[in-house]
Coordinates of C-alpha atoms in Angstrom, one line a residue:
Chain A
M1 CA 0.1 0.1 0.3
D2 CA 2.6 2.5 0.8
Y3 CA 4.5 1.3 -2.6
F4 CA 1.0 2.3 -4.3
T5 CA 1.3 5.5 -2.2
N6 CA 4.6 6.4 -3.3
L7 CA 3.8 5.6 -7.0
T8 CA 0.7 8.2 -6.9
L9 CA 2.1 10.8 -5.4
N10 CA 5.1 10.9 -7.8
G11 CA 2.9 10.5 -10.7
V12 CA 1.3 14.0 -9.4
A13 CA 4.2 15.3 -9.6
E14 CA 5.4 14.3 -13.0
G15 CA 1.9 15.1 -14.3
A16 CA 1.8 18.5 -13.0
I17 CA 5.3 18.8 -15.3
Y18 CA 3.2 17.2 -18.3
A19 CA 0.1 19.6 -17.4
A20 CA 2.4 22.7 -17.7
L21 CA 3.6 21.9 -21.0
A22 CA -0.1 20.5 -22.4
L23 CA -1.1 23.6 -21.1
S24 CA 1.5 26.0 -23.0
L25 CA 0.7 24.3 -26.2
I26 CA -3.1 24.2 -26.1
I27 CA -2.9 28.1 -25.3
I28 CA -1.2 28.5 -28.5
Y29 CA -3.2 26.0 -30.4
Q30 CA -6.7 27.4 -29.3
A31 CA -5.4 31.1 -30.6
T32 CA -3.4 30.0 -33.5
R33 CA -4.5 26.6 -34.7
V34 CA -0.7 25.4 -34.3
V35 CA 0.9 22.8 -32.3
N36 CA 4.0 24.3 -31.4
F37 CA 6.9 21.7 -31.7
A38 CA 9.3 24.6 -30.5
Q39 CA 7.7 24.4 -26.9
P40 CA 10.5 22.2 -25.5
A41 CA 13.5 24.0 -27.2
L42 CA 12.0 27.4 -25.8
A43 CA 11.6 25.8 -22.6
L44 CA 15.3 24.6 -22.9
I45 CA 16.8 28.1 -23.7
A46 CA 14.7 29.4 -20.7
A47 CA 16.1 26.9 -18.4
Y48 CA 20.0 27.6 -19.9
I49 CA 19.3 31.4 -19.3
A50 CA 18.2 30.3 -15.6
L51 CA 21.2 28.4 -15.1
T52 CA 23.5 31.2 -16.3
V53 CA 21.6 33.9 -14.6
T54 CA 21.9 31.5 -11.2
T55 CA 25.7 30.9 -11.8
A56 CA 26.3 34.6 -12.1
S57 CA 24.6 35.8 -9.2
G58 CA 24.1 32.9 -6.8
S59 CA 20.4 33.3 -6.6
Y60 CA 18.1 30.2 -8.0
W61 CA 14.7 32.5 -7.6
L62 CA 16.8 35.0 -9.9
G63 CA 17.4 32.5 -12.6
F64 CA 13.8 31.4 -12.2
A65 CA 12.6 34.7 -12.9
A66 CA 14.9 35.3 -15.7
A67 CA 13.6 31.9 -17.1
L68 CA 9.6 33.3 -17.0
V69 CA 10.5 36.7 -18.5
S70 CA 12.8 35.1 -21.4
G71 CA 10.0 32.8 -21.9
L72 CA 7.6 35.9 -22.7
L73 CA 10.0 37.6 -24.8
M74 CA 10.9 34.4 -26.9
G75 CA 7.2 33.3 -27.4
S76 CA 6.3 36.8 -28.4
V77 CA 9.0 37.0 -31.2
T78 CA 8.6 34.0 -32.2
E79 CA 5.0 34.6 -33.0
R80 CA 6.2 38.2 -34.9
L81 CA 8.8 37.3 -36.6
L82 CA 8.2 33.7 -37.8
I83 CA 4.7 32.5 -37.6
R84 CA 3.0 35.4 -38.2
P85 CA 4.6 35.8 -41.7
V86 CA 3.4 32.4 -42.8
Q87 CA 0.3 31.8 -40.8
K88 CA -1.8 33.4 -44.0
T89 CA -0.1 30.9 -46.4
S90 CA -0.8 27.8 -44.5
Q91 CA -1.2 26.3 -41.0
L92 CA 1.3 23.5 -41.9
S93 CA 4.0 25.9 -42.9
A94 CA 3.8 27.5 -39.5
I95 CA 3.8 24.1 -37.6
I96 CA 7.0 23.2 -39.9
I97 CA 8.4 26.0 -39.0
T98 CA 8.2 25.4 -35.1
L99 CA 10.0 21.8 -35.9
G100 CA 12.6 23.8 -37.7
L101 CA 13.0 26.1 -34.6
L102 CA 13.1 23.3 -32.3
L103 CA 16.3 21.6 -34.0
L104 CA 17.7 25.0 -34.6
L105 CA 17.5 26.2 -30.9
Q106 CA 18.7 22.7 -29.6
G107 CA 21.6 22.9 -31.9
V108 CA 22.1 26.3 -30.8
A109 CA 21.7 25.2 -27.4
G110 CA 24.4 23.0 -27.4
M111 CA 27.0 25.5 -29.3
I112 CA 26.6 27.9 -26.5
W113 CA 26.4 25.9 -23.3
S114 CA 28.0 22.5 -24.7
N115 CA 26.2 19.5 -25.0
E116 CA 27.6 17.8 -21.9
P117 CA 24.9 17.8 -18.9
H118 CA 25.5 20.6 -16.4
S119 CA 24.3 20.1 -12.8
F120 CA 21.3 22.2 -12.4
S121 CA 20.7 23.2 -8.7
Y122 CA 17.5 23.0 -6.9
P123 CA 16.9 25.1 -3.8
M124 CA 14.9 22.6 -2.4
D125 CA 15.1 18.9 -1.0
F126 CA 13.8 16.8 -3.8
E127 CA 14.6 13.3 -2.3
G128 CA 11.9 11.1 -1.0
R129 CA 8.2 10.8 -1.4
F130 CA 6.5 14.1 -2.3
S131 CA 9.5 16.3 -1.4
P132 CA 9.5 20.0 -1.0
A133 CA 10.5 20.2 -4.4
D134 CA 7.2 18.4 -5.7
I135 CA 5.0 19.7 -3.5
F136 CA 6.4 23.5 -5.2
G137 CA 6.1 22.0 -8.6
V138 CA 2.3 20.8 -8.1
A139 CA 1.5 24.2 -6.4
A140 CA 3.2 26.4 -8.8
V141 CA 1.4 24.9 -12.0
L142 CA -1.8 24.7 -10.3
G143 CA -1.8 28.5 -9.1
T144 CA -0.4 29.3 -13.2
A145 CA -3.5 27.6 -14.0
M146 CA -5.6 29.4 -11.9
L147 CA -4.1 32.8 -12.5
L148 CA -4.9 31.8 -16.2
F149 CA -8.3 31.0 -15.9
A150 CA -8.8 34.6 -14.1
L151 CA -7.0 36.1 -17.0
Y152 CA -9.0 34.4 -19.5
R153 CA -12.2 34.1 -17.6
W154 CA -12.6 37.6 -15.9
T155 CA -10.6 40.5 -17.5
P156 CA -11.0 42.8 -20.6
L157 CA -7.9 41.3 -21.8
G158 CA -8.9 38.0 -21.6
L159 CA -12.1 38.3 -23.3
R160 CA -9.9 39.5 -26.3
M161 CA -7.9 37.4 -26.6
R162 CA -10.4 34.6 -26.6
A163 CA -12.9 36.5 -29.2
A164 CA -9.5 37.1 -31.2
A165 CA -9.3 33.2 -31.2
A166 CA -12.7 32.3 -31.7
H167 CA -13.5 34.7 -34.6
P168 CA -10.5 37.0 -35.8
E169 CA -12.5 38.9 -38.7
M170 CA -15.3 39.7 -36.5
A171 CA -13.1 40.7 -33.7
R172 CA -10.9 43.0 -35.6
M173 CA -14.1 45.0 -36.4
L174 CA -15.0 45.3 -32.8
G175 CA -11.6 47.1 -32.2
V176 CA -9.7 44.1 -30.9
R177 CA -6.0 44.1 -32.0
V178 CA -6.1 40.7 -33.2
G179 CA -2.7 40.6 -34.0
L180 CA -1.3 41.9 -30.7
M181 CA -3.5 39.4 -29.0
L182 CA -1.6 36.4 -30.7
T183 CA 1.8 37.6 -30.1
L184 CA 1.0 38.1 -26.3
G185 CA -0.9 34.5 -26.4
W186 CA 2.4 33.1 -27.5
G187 CA 4.0 34.8 -25.0
I188 CA 2.3 33.4 -22.5
A189 CA 2.3 30.1 -23.4
T190 CA 6.2 30.3 -23.6
V191 CA 5.9 31.4 -19.8
V192 CA 4.0 28.4 -18.8
G193 CA 6.7 26.4 -21.2
A194 CA 9.8 27.8 -19.4
L195 CA 7.9 27.0 -15.9
A196 CA 7.3 23.1 -17.1
G197 CA 11.2 23.4 -18.4
M198 CA 12.3 24.7 -15.0
L199 CA 10.3 21.9 -12.8
A200 CA 11.3 18.9 -15.4
A201 CA 15.1 19.9 -16.0
P202 CA 16.7 19.1 -12.6
P203 CA 19.1 17.5 -12.0
F204 CA 20.9 18.1 -14.9
V205 CA 20.4 20.3 -18.1
Y206 CA 21.7 19.3 -21.7
P207 CA 19.9 20.0 -25.2
N208 CA 17.5 16.9 -25.2
V209 CA 16.6 17.0 -21.4
L210 CA 12.9 17.8 -22.2
D211 CA 12.8 15.6 -25.0
S212 CA 10.6 12.6 -23.6
V213 CA 8.6 15.3 -21.1
F214 CA 7.5 16.7 -24.0
V215 CA 5.9 13.8 -25.6
Y216 CA 4.2 13.2 -22.3
G217 CA 2.9 16.7 -22.4
L218 CA 1.6 16.6 -26.1
A219 CA 0.2 13.1 -25.1
A220 CA -1.7 14.6 -22.3
A221 CA -2.8 17.4 -24.2
V222 CA -4.1 15.2 -26.6
I223 CA -5.4 13.0 -24.4
G224 CA -7.4 15.7 -22.4
G225 CA -8.7 17.5 -25.9
L226 CA -6.6 20.3 -27.8
D227 CA -9.8 22.4 -27.5
N228 CA -10.2 22.3 -23.2
P229 CA -7.5 23.5 -20.9
F230 CA -9.0 21.9 -18.1
G231 CA -9.1 18.8 -19.8
S232 CA -5.3 19.4 -20.8
L233 CA -4.4 20.0 -17.1
L234 CA -6.5 16.6 -16.0
G235 CA -4.9 14.8 -19.1
G236 CA -1.2 15.9 -17.4
F237 CA -2.1 14.3 -14.1
I238 CA -3.8 11.2 -15.5
L239 CA -1.0 10.6 -17.5
G240 CA 1.6 11.0 -14.9
I241 CA -0.1 8.9 -12.4
S242 CA -0.6 6.1 -15.1
L243 CA 2.7 6.2 -16.1
S244 CA 3.9 6.2 -12.8
F245 CA 2.3 2.6 -12.2
V246 CA 3.5 1.4 -15.5
S247 CA 7.5 2.3 -14.2
G248 CA 7.0 1.0 -10.6
Y249 CA 4.9 -2.0 -11.3
L250 CA 6.1 -3.3 -15.1
G251 CA 9.5 -1.0 -15.4
P252 CA 10.7 2.3 -16.2
E253 CA 11.4 1.0 -19.9
L254 CA 7.7 0.7 -20.9
M255 CA 7.0 4.3 -20.2
P256 CA 7.2 5.6 -23.6
L257 CA 5.2 2.6 -25.1
A258 CA 2.5 2.8 -22.1
A259 CA 2.3 6.8 -23.3
L260 CA 1.4 5.6 -26.6
I261 CA -1.0 3.1 -25.8
I262 CA -3.2 5.2 -23.5
L263 CA -3.0 7.9 -26.4
I264 CA -4.2 5.4 -28.9
L265 CA -6.8 3.8 -26.5
V266 CA -8.2 7.4 -25.5
L267 CA -8.5 8.7 -29.5
S268 CA -10.1 5.3 -30.4
V269 CA -12.8 5.9 -27.8
R270 CA -12.8 9.7 -27.8
P271 CA -11.3 11.0 -31.3
D272 CA -11.4 14.7 -29.9
G273 CA -9.9 13.9 -26.3
L274 CA -11.6 12.9 -22.7
F275 CA -13.1 16.3 -21.6
T276 CA -14.4 17.8 -25.1
R277 CA -17.8 17.7 -25.5
P278 CA -18.4 16.3 -29.4
K279 CA -18.8 19.0 -31.7
A280 CA -22.5 19.3 -33.0
R281 CA -22.7 19.0 -36.7
K282 CA -23.2 22.4 -38.3
V283 CA -26.1 22.4 -40.6
Chain B
M1 CA -30.6 72.1 -40.9
T2 CA -28.3 71.3 -43.5
P3 CA -25.2 69.6 -41.9
S4 CA -21.7 70.7 -43.2
L5 CA -19.7 67.9 -45.0
T6 CA -17.3 67.8 -42.0
D7 CA -20.4 66.7 -39.8
H8 CA -21.1 63.7 -41.8
L9 CA -20.5 60.6 -40.0
L10 CA -19.1 58.5 -43.1
T11 CA -18.6 59.6 -46.6
A12 CA -17.0 57.7 -49.4
D13 CA -15.7 59.4 -52.2
G14 CA -15.2 58.2 -55.8
V15 CA -14.6 54.4 -54.3
T16 CA -13.6 51.9 -56.9
V17 CA -12.8 48.2 -55.9
R18 CA -11.0 46.2 -58.6
F19 CA -10.8 42.2 -58.0
G20 CA -8.8 41.3 -60.6
G21 CA -10.6 42.0 -64.2
L22 CA -13.8 42.4 -62.1
V23 CA -15.1 46.0 -61.4
A24 CA -17.0 45.5 -57.9
L25 CA -17.3 49.3 -57.5
K26 CA -17.2 52.0 -59.9
D27 CA -16.7 55.4 -58.6
V28 CA -19.1 55.3 -55.5
H29 CA -20.1 58.2 -53.8
I30 CA -22.3 57.8 -50.3
T31 CA -22.8 59.8 -47.2
V32 CA -24.4 59.3 -43.9
P33 CA -25.3 62.8 -42.2
P34 CA -26.0 62.6 -38.4
G35 CA -29.5 61.7 -37.4
S36 CA -30.4 59.7 -40.4
V37 CA -31.1 55.9 -41.7
V38 CA -29.6 55.2 -44.9
G39 CA -30.5 52.3 -46.8
L40 CA -27.8 50.6 -49.2
I41 CA -30.3 47.9 -51.7
G42 CA -29.5 46.5 -54.9
P43 CA -29.6 43.0 -56.5
N44 CA -27.5 40.4 -55.2
G45 CA -23.9 40.7 -56.4
A46 CA -24.1 44.5 -56.8
G47 CA -21.4 45.3 -54.5
K48 CA -23.4 46.3 -51.4
T49 CA -21.1 43.7 -48.9
T50 CA -17.9 44.9 -50.7
L51 CA -18.8 48.8 -49.7
F52 CA -19.8 48.0 -46.4
N53 CA -16.0 46.3 -46.4
V54 CA -14.5 49.3 -47.8
L55 CA -16.4 51.4 -45.2
S56 CA -15.0 49.2 -42.6
G57 CA -11.7 48.8 -43.6
L58 CA -11.6 45.4 -44.5
I59 CA -10.8 46.2 -47.8
T60 CA -8.4 48.8 -49.3
P61 CA -10.1 50.7 -52.2
D62 CA -8.1 51.1 -55.5
T63 CA -9.3 54.4 -55.3
G64 CA -11.5 56.8 -53.5
T65 CA -11.5 58.2 -50.0
I66 CA -13.3 57.1 -46.8
S67 CA -13.7 59.8 -44.2
S68 CA -15.7 60.3 -41.1
K69 CA -16.2 63.9 -39.5
G70 CA -13.6 65.4 -41.8
H71 CA -10.9 63.0 -40.7
R72 CA -9.8 60.7 -43.3
L73 CA -10.2 56.7 -42.4
S74 CA -8.8 55.1 -45.7
G75 CA -5.7 53.0 -44.5
L76 CA -6.9 52.5 -40.8
R77 CA -6.6 49.2 -39.7
P78 CA -10.4 47.8 -39.0
Y79 CA -9.9 47.9 -35.2
H80 CA -9.4 51.9 -35.1
L81 CA -12.9 52.1 -36.7
A82 CA -14.4 51.5 -33.3
N83 CA -12.4 54.6 -31.6
H84 CA -14.2 56.2 -34.6
G85 CA -17.6 55.8 -33.4
I86 CA -18.2 53.1 -36.1
S87 CA -19.7 49.8 -35.4
R88 CA -21.1 47.1 -37.7
T89 CA -22.8 43.7 -37.5
L90 CA -21.7 41.1 -40.4
Q91 CA -24.1 39.2 -42.6
G92 CA -25.7 36.1 -40.6
L93 CA -24.6 36.3 -36.8
N94 CA -21.0 35.7 -36.3
L95 CA -21.3 35.5 -32.8
F96 CA -18.3 34.0 -30.6
P97 CA -18.9 30.3 -29.8
G98 CA -17.7 29.5 -26.7
M99 CA -18.4 32.2 -25.1
T100 CA -21.7 33.4 -23.2
V101 CA -23.9 36.1 -24.4
L102 CA -22.6 38.4 -22.2
D103 CA -19.2 38.1 -22.8
N104 CA -19.9 38.3 -26.5
V105 CA -21.8 41.8 -26.1
M106 CA -18.7 42.8 -23.6
T107 CA -16.7 41.9 -26.7
G108 CA -18.1 45.2 -28.4
G109 CA -17.1 47.6 -25.7
E110 CA -13.4 48.2 -26.8
R111 CA -13.9 52.1 -26.6
L112 CA -15.3 52.0 -22.8
A113 CA -12.6 49.7 -21.8
K114 CA -9.6 51.7 -23.1
T115 CA -6.9 49.8 -20.8
G116 CA -3.9 50.3 -22.4
L117 CA -1.8 46.8 -22.5
F118 CA 0.7 48.2 -20.1
T119 CA -2.0 48.7 -17.3
M120 CA -3.7 45.7 -18.4
L121 CA -0.9 43.6 -17.3
T122 CA 0.3 45.3 -14.2
G123 CA -2.6 48.0 -12.6
L124 CA -5.2 45.6 -11.7
G125 CA -7.2 48.4 -9.7
R126 CA -7.8 50.3 -12.8
F127 CA -8.4 47.2 -14.4
E128 CA -11.3 45.6 -12.4
R129 CA -13.0 49.1 -12.6
D130 CA -13.2 49.1 -16.2
E131 CA -14.3 45.7 -16.6
R132 CA -17.1 46.4 -14.3
A133 CA -18.3 49.4 -16.1
L134 CA -18.1 47.7 -19.1
R135 CA -20.4 44.5 -17.5
G136 CA -23.0 46.8 -16.2
R137 CA -23.0 48.5 -19.9
A138 CA -23.3 45.3 -21.6
M139 CA -26.1 44.0 -19.1
A140 CA -27.9 47.6 -19.8
V141 CA -27.9 47.1 -23.7
L142 CA -29.3 43.2 -23.4
D143 CA -32.1 45.0 -21.0
E144 CA -33.1 47.5 -23.7
L145 CA -33.3 44.6 -26.4
G146 CA -35.5 42.4 -24.0
I147 CA -33.1 39.5 -23.9
A148 CA -31.3 40.0 -20.5
H149 CA -32.2 36.9 -19.1
V150 CA -30.1 35.0 -21.3
A151 CA -26.9 36.7 -20.1
G152 CA -25.7 33.7 -19.3
A153 CA -26.3 31.1 -21.9
Y154 CA -24.6 29.9 -25.1
P155 CA -25.6 31.3 -28.2
S156 CA -25.6 28.0 -29.7
T157 CA -28.8 27.4 -27.4
L158 CA -30.5 30.1 -28.7
A159 CA -33.4 30.9 -31.1
Y160 CA -31.9 32.3 -34.4
G161 CA -34.3 35.8 -34.0
V162 CA -32.4 35.9 -30.3
Q163 CA -29.2 35.0 -31.4
K164 CA -29.5 38.2 -34.2
R165 CA -30.6 40.6 -31.3
V166 CA -27.3 39.5 -29.1
A167 CA -25.1 40.5 -32.5
L168 CA -27.0 43.7 -32.7
A169 CA -26.2 44.1 -28.8
R170 CA -22.8 43.6 -29.3
A171 CA -22.7 46.2 -31.7
L172 CA -24.8 48.9 -29.5
V173 CA -22.5 48.2 -26.8
N174 CA -19.8 50.6 -28.0
E175 CA -22.7 53.6 -28.2
P176 CA -21.4 54.3 -31.6
E177 CA -22.2 57.0 -33.6
L178 CA -22.9 55.1 -36.8
L179 CA -24.3 51.6 -36.9
M180 CA -23.7 49.7 -39.9
L181 CA -26.2 46.9 -40.3
D182 CA -25.7 44.0 -42.7
E183 CA -29.2 42.6 -43.7
P184 CA -30.4 42.5 -40.2
A185 CA -34.0 41.1 -41.1
G186 CA -32.6 38.1 -42.7
G187 CA -34.3 34.9 -41.1
L188 CA -36.6 37.1 -38.9
S189 CA -40.4 36.1 -38.4
S190 CA -42.6 38.9 -39.1
E191 CA -43.2 39.9 -35.5
E192 CA -39.4 39.9 -35.4
L193 CA -39.5 42.0 -38.3
A194 CA -41.9 44.5 -36.9
E195 CA -39.9 44.9 -33.8
L196 CA -36.8 45.4 -36.0
A197 CA -38.2 48.6 -37.8
T198 CA -39.4 49.8 -34.5
R199 CA -35.8 49.3 -32.6
I200 CA -34.4 50.9 -36.0
R201 CA -36.5 54.0 -35.5
D202 CA -35.7 54.3 -32.0
L203 CA -32.0 54.0 -32.5
R204 CA -32.3 57.1 -35.1
E205 CA -32.8 58.8 -32.2
R206 CA -29.2 58.7 -30.8
M207 CA -27.3 57.3 -33.7
S208 CA -27.4 57.2 -37.8
V209 CA -27.6 53.7 -39.2
L210 CA -26.5 52.5 -42.5
L211 CA -28.5 49.7 -43.5
I212 CA -28.2 46.8 -46.2
E213 CA -31.5 44.8 -46.5
H214 CA -33.1 43.0 -49.2
H215 CA -36.6 43.1 -47.2
M216 CA -38.0 46.4 -49.4
D217 CA -40.9 47.0 -47.2
L218 CA -38.3 47.4 -43.8
V219 CA -36.0 49.6 -45.9
M220 CA -38.8 52.0 -47.5
D221 CA -40.3 52.0 -44.5
V222 CA -37.5 52.9 -41.8
C223 CA -34.7 54.9 -44.3
D224 CA -34.7 58.2 -45.3
H225 CA -32.5 58.3 -47.8
I226 CA -32.2 55.1 -50.2
V227 CA -28.6 54.1 -52.4
V228 CA -29.1 51.7 -55.1
L229 CA -26.4 50.0 -56.2
N230 CA -26.1 47.6 -59.5
F231 CA -23.0 46.2 -60.9
G232 CA -20.9 48.2 -58.4
A233 CA -22.2 51.7 -59.9
V234 CA -24.9 54.0 -58.2
I235 CA -27.9 54.0 -60.4
S236 CA -30.2 55.9 -58.3
E237 CA -30.9 57.6 -55.2
G238 CA -32.9 59.5 -52.8
P239 CA -35.7 59.5 -50.5
P240 CA -38.0 56.0 -50.4
D241 CA -40.9 57.5 -52.7
V242 CA -38.7 58.8 -55.2
V243 CA -36.4 55.7 -55.5
R244 CA -39.5 53.0 -55.2
N245 CA -40.6 54.9 -58.5
D246 CA -37.5 55.3 -60.6
P247 CA -37.8 53.2 -63.6
A248 CA -33.9 52.4 -63.6
V249 CA -34.3 50.9 -60.1
T250 CA -37.1 48.7 -61.1
A251 CA -35.3 47.4 -64.3
A252 CA -32.2 46.4 -62.3
Y253 CA -34.6 44.2 -60.3
L254 CA -36.6 42.8 -62.9
G255 CA -33.6 42.0 -64.6
S256 CA -32.6 39.7 -61.8
A257 CA -35.7 38.9 -60.5
E258 CA -35.1 35.0 -60.7
E259 CA -31.9 35.1 -58.6
S260 CA -32.9 38.1 -56.3
D261 CA -35.9 36.3 -54.9
D262 CA -33.9 33.9 -52.5
E263 CA -36.3 33.6 -49.6

């Protein structure tokens, strides 16, 4: 029983990271209908920037803040300079650009910070069952999710961002600066991605450190439903707990396989994801 | 009183739009004086919606200028129009799916909530006040249109006529000086039509209205001035009586009677 509890709690902690990545993918998907494959690379650069700032200043939290700020900047710049120019031609070009950016940024990270793992210090104890680090991770992700909910649901800015995503042409005519809202959406999403990177990277950071986490985050987003932010959060936790059981009872080498099996099972039963209401057909 | 040219809420002068080889609008001139209801009619494909799109900045004309109260509008982005007190509805509904009726209407209130991006991200106090003022204003408009009870509902669950009123409420929440309506009567029942006519006459007390409509009885009933387009050119204009009896108008409609009678 104790083992079962351990696995559950580990799953919750891991799930929080998947949930954050899923959320960062969904924010962008809802705003621009693009799956941002560059998300792990952007988060990786943010983590390296945090490492540099922490090493120079000696403060983990200064590095943490630097990661979030650089996430906001990188996300906004990516949308404005790389995505916007090709979005009008086809959605597919935008997705391919994010794939290219992923490879480019991972390469650049290796050139600047080397491909060898750097030890990535953590100010909290991360040993044992539901360590302070785990608690911080879960709290940070849930807190971020609540902040985002409040932003989108209760503020005029959120209202405009939702309107811009739902019907850009109409929103524009109502006086919404649609382009600015999309840029901001990418910025916010990348902050959430950077948070996930900061939680996932320790104890070591190297250019491919976030690859597997990203695959699980993407799976969580699809399981929850790409149109549903709550679903993606829940999807993250469900996947985290399930994979923790697989790893604990069947062996950690089966985790990637299990993630894909869960994904296929969910998609064959609920193609729009577990928590998306099936769309009524338009007549 | 005769308003001077700089008082006109909207003036299009010499507007020409070409789509490839097709001339969609040919040297069109139209003005909307304050406190008036101007109707824009013509057979299908005459260029009415194209003209609306030019007037609202969605299409840049090849030649010609658009101005409002002496300010040149041509070249402005669509989102600037709201700041000039102009709002419009689109053909059909174009409500935001997945947003409640109240949220839909609040989206129209850009001019009232003029919070800058910086304030939005930092000054929570000011932010909240704007949001509350906007919410109150949106509820007042819903109430005025008799649909306050559906504020929390999602548009897709409502009857078509009610959704049309939500779209109208969204255009009104900005307190525009000029309201552009693109086929507001489409799909309405005869009672709803009568209500719409009364509503447009009431709105005329506080704003000008530019109306595209196929429903002739409504147009003749509520408009002060009617402009008739055919093949992208103005073929007739004047008060309803004059336009009704203009042989050029009859010819344009009879010439395309088989396509225009689609209801």
